[in-house]
Coordinates of C-alpha atoms and ligand atoms in Angstrom, one line a residue:
M203 CA 106.6 133.9 158.3
T204 CA 105.7 133.6 154.8
T205 CA 103.2 131.1 154.1
K206 CA 100.8 129.5 151.3
S207 CA 98.4 132.7 152.1
I208 CA 97.3 133.9 148.7
L209 CA 94.8 137.3 148.6
C210 CA 92.6 136.3 145.2
V211 CA 91.2 138.9 144.0
G212 CA 88.7 139.1 141.5
T213 CA 85.9 136.2 140.5
G214 CA 87.0 132.2 138.6
E215 CA 88.7 129.1 139.2
H216 CA 91.7 129.6 140.4
G217 CA 92.6 126.0 141.0
L218 CA 94.9 125.9 144.2
P219 CA 95.7 123.4 145.9
A220 CA 94.2 122.8 149.5
D221 CA 97.6 123.4 151.7
W222 CA 96.9 127.1 149.9
E223 CA 94.6 128.9 152.0
V224 CA 93.4 131.0 149.6
I225 CA 91.1 134.7 151.2
R226 CA 88.6 135.8 148.3
A227 CA 87.4 139.4 147.8
G228 CA 85.2 138.9 144.3
T229 CA 86.0 142.8 144.2
L230 CA 88.2 145.4 144.9
A231 CA 86.6 146.9 147.5
E232 CA 86.2 144.0 149.5
G233 CA 90.0 142.9 148.2
R234 CA 90.8 146.8 149.4
R235 CA 89.0 145.8 152.5
H236 CA 91.1 143.3 153.7
L237 CA 94.6 144.5 152.2
Q238 CA 93.8 147.2 155.0
A239 CA 92.3 144.3 158.2
R240 CA 96.3 142.6 157.6
P241 CA 98.8 142.4 154.7
C242 CA 99.2 139.9 152.6
A243 CA 102.7 138.8 150.7
V244 CA 100.9 137.6 147.4
G245 CA 98.0 138.2 145.3
L246 CA 96.6 137.3 142.6
L247 CA 94.1 139.3 140.3
L248 CA 91.7 137.3 138.3
V249 CA 91.1 139.9 135.7
R250 CA 87.9 139.3 133.6
E251 CA 86.8 140.8 130.1
T252 CA 84.4 143.4 130.9
D253 CA 86.7 144.9 133.7
D254 CA 87.8 148.6 134.4
C255 CA 91.1 148.9 134.4
A256 CA 91.8 152.1 135.4
D257 CA 90.2 150.6 138.1
F258 CA 92.8 147.8 138.7
N259 CA 95.3 151.0 138.0
A260 CA 94.1 152.7 140.9
F261 CA 93.7 149.4 143.6
L262 CA 97.5 148.6 142.0
H263 CA 98.4 152.3 142.9
E264 CA 97.1 151.9 145.9
H265 CA 98.3 148.3 146.7
Y266 CA 101.7 148.2 145.5
A267 CA 103.3 145.9 148.7
P268 CA 101.7 142.1 147.9
H269 CA 104.1 141.1 144.2
W270 CA 101.1 139.8 142.4
V271 CA 100.3 137.6 139.6
A272 CA 97.6 138.2 136.8
V273 CA 95.4 135.8 134.9
L274 CA 93.9 137.7 132.7
P275 CA 91.5 137.4 128.8
P276 CA 93.9 137.0 126.1
S277 CA 92.1 140.2 124.5
L278 CA 93.4 141.8 126.9
A279 CA 96.7 141.0 127.9
A280 CA 97.0 142.4 124.0
Q281 CA 95.6 145.8 124.6
P282 CA 98.5 148.3 125.7
A283 CA 96.3 149.8 128.0
W284 CA 95.8 145.9 130.8
R285 CA 99.9 145.2 128.9
R286 CA 101.6 148.6 130.6
L287 CA 99.2 147.5 133.9
L288 CA 100.7 144.7 134.7
A289 CA 104.7 146.0 133.4
D290 CA 104.1 148.6 136.0
H291 CA 102.6 146.6 139.2
C292 CA 102.9 142.5 137.9
A293 CA 105.5 139.8 139.0
D294 CA 103.8 137.7 136.8
Y295 CA 100.7 136.8 134.2
H296 CA 98.9 134.0 132.8
T297 CA 95.5 134.1 130.1
W298 CA 92.7 131.8 130.8
P299 CA 92.7 129.3 130.1
L300 CA 94.6 128.4 133.6
D301 CA 97.0 126.5 132.9
H302 CA 97.6 125.2 137.0
Q303 CA 100.8 124.2 136.9
R304 CA 101.9 127.2 134.9
L305 CA 100.1 129.3 137.9
R306 CA 101.6 127.1 140.8
H307 CA 104.5 127.8 139.6
A308 CA 104.8 131.3 139.4
L309 CA 102.6 132.0 143.7
G310 CA 105.4 130.0 144.6
H311 CA 108.0 132.8 143.8
A312 CA 106.3 135.4 144.4
L313 CA 105.7 133.5 147.7
G314 CA 109.4 133.3 147.3
M315 CA 110.4 136.0 146.7
A316 CA 108.3 137.8 149.4
A317 CA 110.0 135.9 151.7
L318 CA 113.4 136.9 150.9
R319 CA 111.8 140.6 151.3
D320 CA 110.9 139.7 154.6
G321 CA 114.1 137.9 155.8
L322 CA 115.9 140.7 155.0
G323 CA 114.1 143.2 156.5
L324 CA 113.0 144.1 152.9
A325 CA 108.9 143.2 152.5
L326 CA 107.1 146.2 151.3
A327 CA 105.4 148.2 153.7
P328 CA 101.5 147.6 154.6
V329 CA 99.2 150.3 153.1
R330 CA 98.9 152.0 156.5
G331 CA 101.8 152.7 157.3
A332 CA 106.3 151.6 157.1
G333 CA 107.4 149.0 159.2
N334 CA 110.5 151.9 159.4
A335 CA 108.9 155.5 160.2
T336 CA 108.6 156.9 162.8
L337 CA 107.1 160.7 164.6
T338 CA 109.0 163.3 162.4
G339 CA 109.2 166.8 164.1
Q340 CA 111.5 168.6 167.0
S341 CA 108.4 170.9 168.5
D342 CA 108.2 169.9 172.6
A343 CA 104.5 168.2 172.3
I344 CA 105.7 165.3 169.5
T345 CA 109.1 165.7 171.2
R346 CA 107.0 165.1 175.0
L347 CA 105.5 161.9 172.9
R348 CA 108.2 159.9 172.5
R349 CA 109.4 160.4 176.3
Q350 CA 106.4 158.5 176.8
I351 CA 107.3 156.1 173.7
V352 CA 109.9 155.0 175.5
K353 CA 108.9 154.7 179.0
V354 CA 105.3 152.4 177.9
A355 CA 107.1 150.2 175.5
A356 CA 109.6 149.0 178.3
A357 CA 106.5 147.6 179.8
S358 CA 104.4 144.8 178.9
A359 CA 100.8 146.1 180.6
P360 CA 98.6 147.2 177.3
V361 CA 98.4 150.7 176.0
L362 CA 95.4 153.3 175.1
I363 CA 96.2 155.4 171.5
W364 CA 94.1 158.3 171.1
G365 CA 94.0 161.2 168.6
E366 CA 92.7 162.5 165.7
S367 CA 92.0 161.4 162.4
G368 CA 95.2 161.2 160.4
S369 CA 97.5 162.2 164.3
G370 CA 99.9 159.3 163.6
K371 CA 97.9 156.9 166.3
E372 CA 99.7 154.0 164.1
L373 CA 102.8 155.3 163.7
A374 CA 102.9 156.3 167.7
A375 CA 102.4 152.6 167.8
Q376 CA 104.5 151.2 165.5
D377 CA 106.8 153.2 167.7
V378 CA 105.8 151.9 171.3
H379 CA 106.3 147.9 169.1
A380 CA 109.9 149.1 168.5
H381 CA 111.0 150.2 171.1
S382 CA 110.1 147.4 172.2
P383 CA 111.8 144.0 173.7
R384 CA 109.3 142.8 171.7
R385 CA 110.8 144.3 168.9
K386 CA 112.0 140.9 167.4
G387 CA 108.2 140.0 166.8
P388 CA 105.5 141.0 163.8
F389 CA 103.4 143.8 165.0
V390 CA 100.6 142.7 164.0
P391 CA 97.2 146.0 163.1
I392 CA 94.2 145.5 162.5
N393 CA 91.3 148.3 162.1
C394 CA 88.3 147.2 163.9
G395 CA 86.0 149.0 162.1
A396 CA 87.4 148.0 158.9
I397 CA 86.0 144.2 158.7
P398 CA 82.3 143.6 158.6
A399 CA 81.3 142.1 162.1
Q400 CA 79.9 138.7 160.6
L401 CA 84.1 138.7 159.9
I402 CA 85.6 139.8 162.8
Q403 CA 85.7 136.8 165.3
S404 CA 87.0 134.9 163.0
E405 CA 89.4 136.7 162.0
L406 CA 90.7 138.5 165.4
F407 CA 90.5 134.5 166.6
G408 CA 90.1 132.8 164.2
H409 CA 88.2 129.4 163.5
E410 CA 88.1 126.2 163.2
R411 CA 87.6 123.5 160.5
G412 CA 83.6 123.3 160.3
A413 CA 82.8 125.9 162.7
F414 CA 80.8 127.7 160.2
T415 CA 79.4 126.5 156.7
G416 CA 83.2 128.1 154.3
A417 CA 84.9 127.3 157.2
A418 CA 87.8 124.4 155.1
R419 CA 90.8 124.7 157.7
D420 CA 91.4 125.3 161.4
K421 CA 92.6 128.9 160.7
R422 CA 95.4 130.9 163.3
G423 CA 93.3 134.7 164.0
L424 CA 95.7 137.4 163.2
I425 CA 95.5 137.4 167.7
E426 CA 97.4 134.3 167.1
S427 CA 99.4 135.7 164.6
A428 CA 101.4 138.4 167.2
Q429 CA 102.7 135.4 169.5
G430 CA 105.3 137.2 170.5
G431 CA 105.3 140.5 169.5
S432 CA 102.3 143.1 169.3
I433 CA 98.5 143.1 168.3
F434 CA 97.6 146.6 167.3
L435 CA 93.9 146.8 167.2
D436 CA 93.0 150.5 166.1
E437 CA 89.6 152.5 165.9
I438 CA 88.7 149.9 169.2
G439 CA 85.9 151.6 169.6
D440 CA 84.1 150.1 166.4
L441 CA 85.0 147.1 168.4
P442 CA 81.7 145.2 168.9
M443 CA 79.8 144.3 172.5
E444 CA 80.3 140.7 172.5
L445 CA 83.8 140.7 170.8
Q446 CA 85.5 143.4 173.8
A447 CA 83.8 140.0 176.3
N448 CA 86.3 138.2 174.1
L449 CA 89.0 140.3 174.4
L450 CA 88.4 141.2 177.6
R451 CA 88.9 138.1 179.2
F452 CA 92.1 137.3 176.1
L453 CA 93.8 140.4 178.2
Q454 CA 93.1 139.3 182.0
E455 CA 94.1 135.2 181.1
K456 CA 96.1 135.9 178.1
T457 CA 94.7 132.7 176.2
I458 CA 91.7 132.7 173.1
Y459 CA 89.3 130.1 172.2
R460 CA 89.2 130.0 168.6
V461 CA 85.4 129.5 167.0
G462 CA 84.0 126.2 167.2
G463 CA 87.1 125.2 169.7
T464 CA 86.7 124.1 172.9
R465 CA 90.7 124.3 173.2
S466 CA 92.5 127.6 174.8
I467 CA 95.7 128.8 173.6
A468 CA 97.8 131.1 175.0
V469 CA 98.9 133.9 173.4
D470 CA 101.8 136.1 174.5
A471 CA 100.4 138.9 172.4
R472 CA 100.8 142.9 173.8
V473 CA 97.7 144.5 173.3
I474 CA 98.0 148.5 171.7
A475 CA 95.1 149.9 170.9
A476 CA 94.0 153.4 169.3
S477 CA 91.0 155.7 169.2
H478 CA 90.0 159.0 167.4
V479 CA 86.2 158.6 170.1
N480 CA 86.8 159.7 173.7
L481 CA 86.5 155.7 175.2
A482 CA 84.8 157.5 178.3
Q483 CA 82.3 159.3 176.6
A484 CA 82.1 155.5 174.3
V485 CA 81.6 153.8 178.1
R486 CA 79.0 156.8 179.8
R487 CA 76.7 156.7 176.5
G488 CA 77.2 152.4 176.9
A489 CA 78.2 151.7 174.1
F490 CA 81.9 150.8 175.1
R491 CA 82.5 147.7 178.0
E492 CA 83.5 149.5 181.1
D493 CA 85.7 146.9 182.3
L494 CA 87.2 146.9 179.2
Y495 CA 88.0 150.0 179.0
Y496 CA 89.6 150.9 182.1
R497 CA 92.2 147.2 181.2
L498 CA 93.1 148.8 178.0
N499 CA 93.5 152.5 179.9
V500 CA 96.9 151.4 182.1
L501 CA 99.4 153.2 179.9
A502 CA 97.8 155.8 177.7
L503 CA 98.9 157.7 174.5
D504 CA 97.9 161.3 173.7
V505 CA 99.0 162.3 170.4
P506 CA 98.5 165.8 169.8
P507 CA 96.8 166.9 166.8
L508 CA 98.9 169.0 163.6
R509 CA 97.3 172.9 164.8
E510 CA 98.8 172.1 169.1
R511 CA 102.2 171.7 166.5
K512 CA 103.0 174.5 164.9
D513 CA 106.3 173.7 164.8
D514 CA 106.3 170.9 162.9
L515 CA 104.8 171.9 160.0
L516 CA 107.2 172.8 157.5
P517 CA 110.1 170.0 158.5
L518 CA 107.3 167.7 158.3
A519 CA 106.4 169.0 155.0
E520 CA 109.8 169.1 153.7
H521 CA 109.9 165.9 155.5
F522 CA 107.6 164.2 153.3
F523 CA 108.7 166.5 149.7
H524 CA 111.9 164.3 149.8
T525 CA 110.1 161.1 151.1
F526 CA 107.7 161.5 148.0
G527 CA 110.9 162.8 146.3
S528 CA 109.5 159.6 142.8
E529 CA 106.9 161.5 142.1
R530 CA 107.5 165.3 141.9
A531 CA 107.2 166.5 138.4
P532 CA 111.0 167.0 137.7
R533 CA 111.0 171.3 137.6
V534 CA 109.0 171.6 140.9
K535 CA 112.5 172.1 143.6
G536 CA 110.2 173.0 146.3
F537 CA 108.1 175.3 148.4
S538 CA 108.0 179.5 147.8
S539 CA 108.4 181.4 151.1
R540 CA 104.6 181.6 150.6
A541 CA 103.1 177.9 150.3
A542 CA 105.1 177.8 154.0
Q543 CA 103.4 180.7 155.0
A544 CA 100.2 178.5 154.2
I545 CA 101.3 175.6 155.6
R546 CA 101.6 177.8 158.8
E547 CA 98.7 179.9 158.6
H548 CA 96.9 176.5 157.7
D549 CA 93.6 175.0 160.1
W550 CA 94.5 171.2 159.5
P551 CA 92.3 169.3 160.7
G552 CA 92.7 165.7 158.7
N553 CA 96.3 166.2 160.7
V554 CA 99.7 164.8 159.3
R555 CA 97.8 162.4 156.2
E556 CA 96.1 165.8 155.3
L557 CA 99.1 167.8 155.6
I558 CA 100.8 164.3 153.2
N559 CA 97.8 164.9 150.6
R560 CA 98.4 168.4 150.1
V561 CA 102.2 167.8 149.7
R562 CA 101.9 165.0 147.2
R563 CA 100.0 167.0 145.2
A564 CA 101.3 169.7 144.9
M565 CA 104.6 167.9 144.3
V566 CA 102.9 167.2 141.3
M567 CA 100.5 169.9 139.4
A568 CA 102.6 172.7 140.7
E569 CA 103.3 175.1 137.3
G570 CA 106.3 176.7 138.2
S571 CA 109.4 175.5 139.7
L572 CA 108.2 176.5 143.6
I573 CA 105.7 175.1 144.8
Q574 CA 102.9 177.5 145.6
P575 CA 99.4 177.6 148.2
R576 CA 96.8 177.3 145.1
D577 CA 98.7 174.0 144.7
L578 CA 98.3 173.3 148.0
G579 CA 94.7 174.0 148.1
L580 CA 95.6 176.6 150.9
E581 CA 94.7 179.8 150.5
A582 CA 97.1 182.4 149.7
P583 CA 98.4 185.0 152.6
P584 CA 97.1 188.1 151.6
T585 CA 99.4 190.2 150.6
A586 CA 99.3 194.3 151.4
S587 CA 97.6 196.2 148.9
A588 CA 99.2 199.5 150.0
P589 CA 102.2 200.0 147.3
L590 CA 105.7 198.8 148.8
Q591 CA 108.1 201.1 149.7
L592 CA 111.6 200.2 148.1
D593 CA 112.9 199.3 151.1
D594 CA 109.7 197.5 152.4
A595 CA 110.0 195.3 149.3
R596 CA 113.9 194.6 149.7
I597 CA 113.3 193.2 153.1
R598 CA 110.6 191.3 152.8
A599 CA 112.1 189.5 149.5
E600 CA 115.2 188.8 152.0
R601 CA 112.5 187.3 154.5
D602 CA 110.4 184.9 151.5
A603 CA 114.3 184.1 150.4
I604 CA 115.7 183.1 153.1
D605 CA 112.7 181.3 154.4
A606 CA 112.8 179.6 150.6
S607 CA 116.4 178.5 151.7
L608 CA 115.6 177.7 155.2
L609 CA 112.5 174.8 153.5
R610 CA 115.0 173.6 151.0
A611 CA 118.0 173.1 153.3
G612 CA 116.2 171.4 155.9
S613 CA 116.4 174.2 158.4
N614 CA 120.4 173.6 158.1
I615 CA 122.1 176.4 158.2
T616 CA 125.3 175.9 157.2
L617 CA 123.8 174.8 153.9
A618 CA 120.9 177.4 153.2
A619 CA 123.8 179.4 153.9
R620 CA 125.6 177.9 151.3
D621 CA 122.2 178.1 148.2
L622 CA 122.0 181.9 149.6
G623 CA 126.0 182.8 148.6
V624 CA 126.3 184.0 152.2
S625 CA 128.1 182.8 155.4
R626 CA 127.0 181.2 158.5
M627 CA 127.4 184.5 160.6
T628 CA 126.1 186.6 158.1
L629 CA 122.9 184.3 157.9
Y630 CA 122.4 184.1 161.7
R631 CA 122.8 187.8 161.6
L632 CA 120.2 188.0 159.1
L633 CA 117.9 186.1 161.3
A634 CA 118.0 188.2 164.1
K635 CA 117.4 190.8 162.0
H636 CA 114.1 189.3 160.6
G637 CA 113.4 187.7 164.2
I638 CA 113.5 184.1 162.5
T639 CA 113.5 181.8 165.4
A640 CA 117.2 179.9 164.8
P641 CA 116.7 176.3 163.5
S642 CA 118.7 173.7 166.3
R643 CA 122.6 173.7 166.1
A644 CA 123.3 170.7 166.3
S645 CA 121.6 169.7 163.1
D646 CA 123.8 172.4 162.2
T647 CA 127.0 170.8 163.4
R648 CA 126.1 167.1 161.6
A649 CA 125.8 168.9 158.7
Q650 CA 129.4 171.0 158.2
S651 CA 131.3 167.7 159.3
E652 CA 129.5 165.5 156.9
Ligands
LIG992 N1 105.4 162.4 163.7 C1 105.1 162.2 161.9 N2 106.1 161.7 161.4 C2 106.3 161.3 159.7 N3 105.2 161.4 159.2 C3 104.1 160.6 160.3 C4 103.7 161.3 161.2 N4 102.6 161.6 162.0 C5 101.4 160.8 161.1 N5 102.4 160.6 159.6 C6 102.3 159.4 159.0 O1 101.0 160.6 158.3 C7 100.2 159.4 157.7 C8 98.8 159.3 159.2 O2 99.0 158.3 160.3 P1 98.4 157.7 160.9 O3 98.1 156.4 159.6 O4 99.9 156.6 162.3 O5 97.0 158.5 161.8 P2 96.2 157.3 162.7 O6 96.3 159.1 163.6 O7 96.3 156.5 162.3 O8 94.9 158.3 161.4 P3 93.3 157.7 161.2 O9 92.4 158.2 162.6 O10 92.9 157.9 160.1 O11 93.7 155.6 161.1 C9 100.8 158.2 158.2 O12 101.3 158.1 156.6 C10 102.0 158.3 159.1 O13 103.1 157.8 158.5
LIG993 MG1 95.0 155.2 162.0

């Protein structure tokens, strides 16, 4: 589904012919906004003499999914910092002045590679969530949510997902799509809060040529591009009132009008919406249309905050330790038991996103081989101030070693027992002695047969 559509970040001529759709972002900030609203396969960076390499580096680290082609002044292309940036992040580069034909070739090649990856199911994840990711966790709350997702996925009515920031609403939406009969169709995410008010109507509904200054070509909107799949309207509470009416019409009639268009276009896309604000209250305040609220709130899902699923904390921390394994400092092998305790005791107001950030930071910054509470930016759990009796110290050390091994082994008894140099039966006995809940035996049995 790759078209000749390019995100062009920076200022200057690009010299691309009219049959290429060029989305212009004058600054890196604008580029970020575009990419948050809509992933793109290929990007063009127009770099100027005065541009800061560190800014571009940060941008490209964050937005690694598109194939980037850069055009920069020859003087910068000779500097080591810029050369490293090109080598690390770009599929190709050119120097000013533009050789239009070469650039067209490079971008065409990048589009071809993107289409190839897409066709093989290898398209890099958009910035805000991986396509194959799924809600990890074994707590009762997340197990219940997964069951609800499967049920909701089979139906075709709109879904409304509520949850605190960073709790996993988008991931839940992706799971709904992935379990639905539409899974082969596109999943099109759009953050209603991230797109400037004057752009959102044409982004969502598209526009006809000449609809407004700068509308040089007909353009399909995001709803149309979700044909046969699902559209995910994130932060739906931020949708301006007048667009709420248009969305309501789409939900009722399954047709849209492009901006400046008179022809109604039938679109078969399922709406999944999410909000971190309570929409019922927004309705009472007059900030959200009541009729739209009832249309959307047919199938509701609540994503519980992390503090209500404490059992997921350590498995999730481990999960992210492995997911971001390539970033860790080579000496860092896992979490200390004090770090595990600090993770359990923290309240996680930023939910899973906060956990990811703290774990990633700790994996890079930790000085020892095991992550400590301070590496996570968390308070160390208090230690007893009274001197320990030798027996107490032994018991505590034994418990810490068991905790750390279970963490390293992803709660797998067989692996943890091997790690500790004891038999599985001994480990079960020790777990009972220390009052540690034994992990499920299903994963244990699986590991034994591997
Ligand atoms: N249960 C989970 N298992 C694995 N990863 C998770 C889980 N929940 C959330 N994540 C990850 O945490 C991050 C935040 O999740 P997501 O973007 O879905 O949250 P959100 O509720 O949409 O956040 P926001 O309100 O900030 O938009 C993402 O990287 C997501 O992949
Ligand atoms: Mg979100």
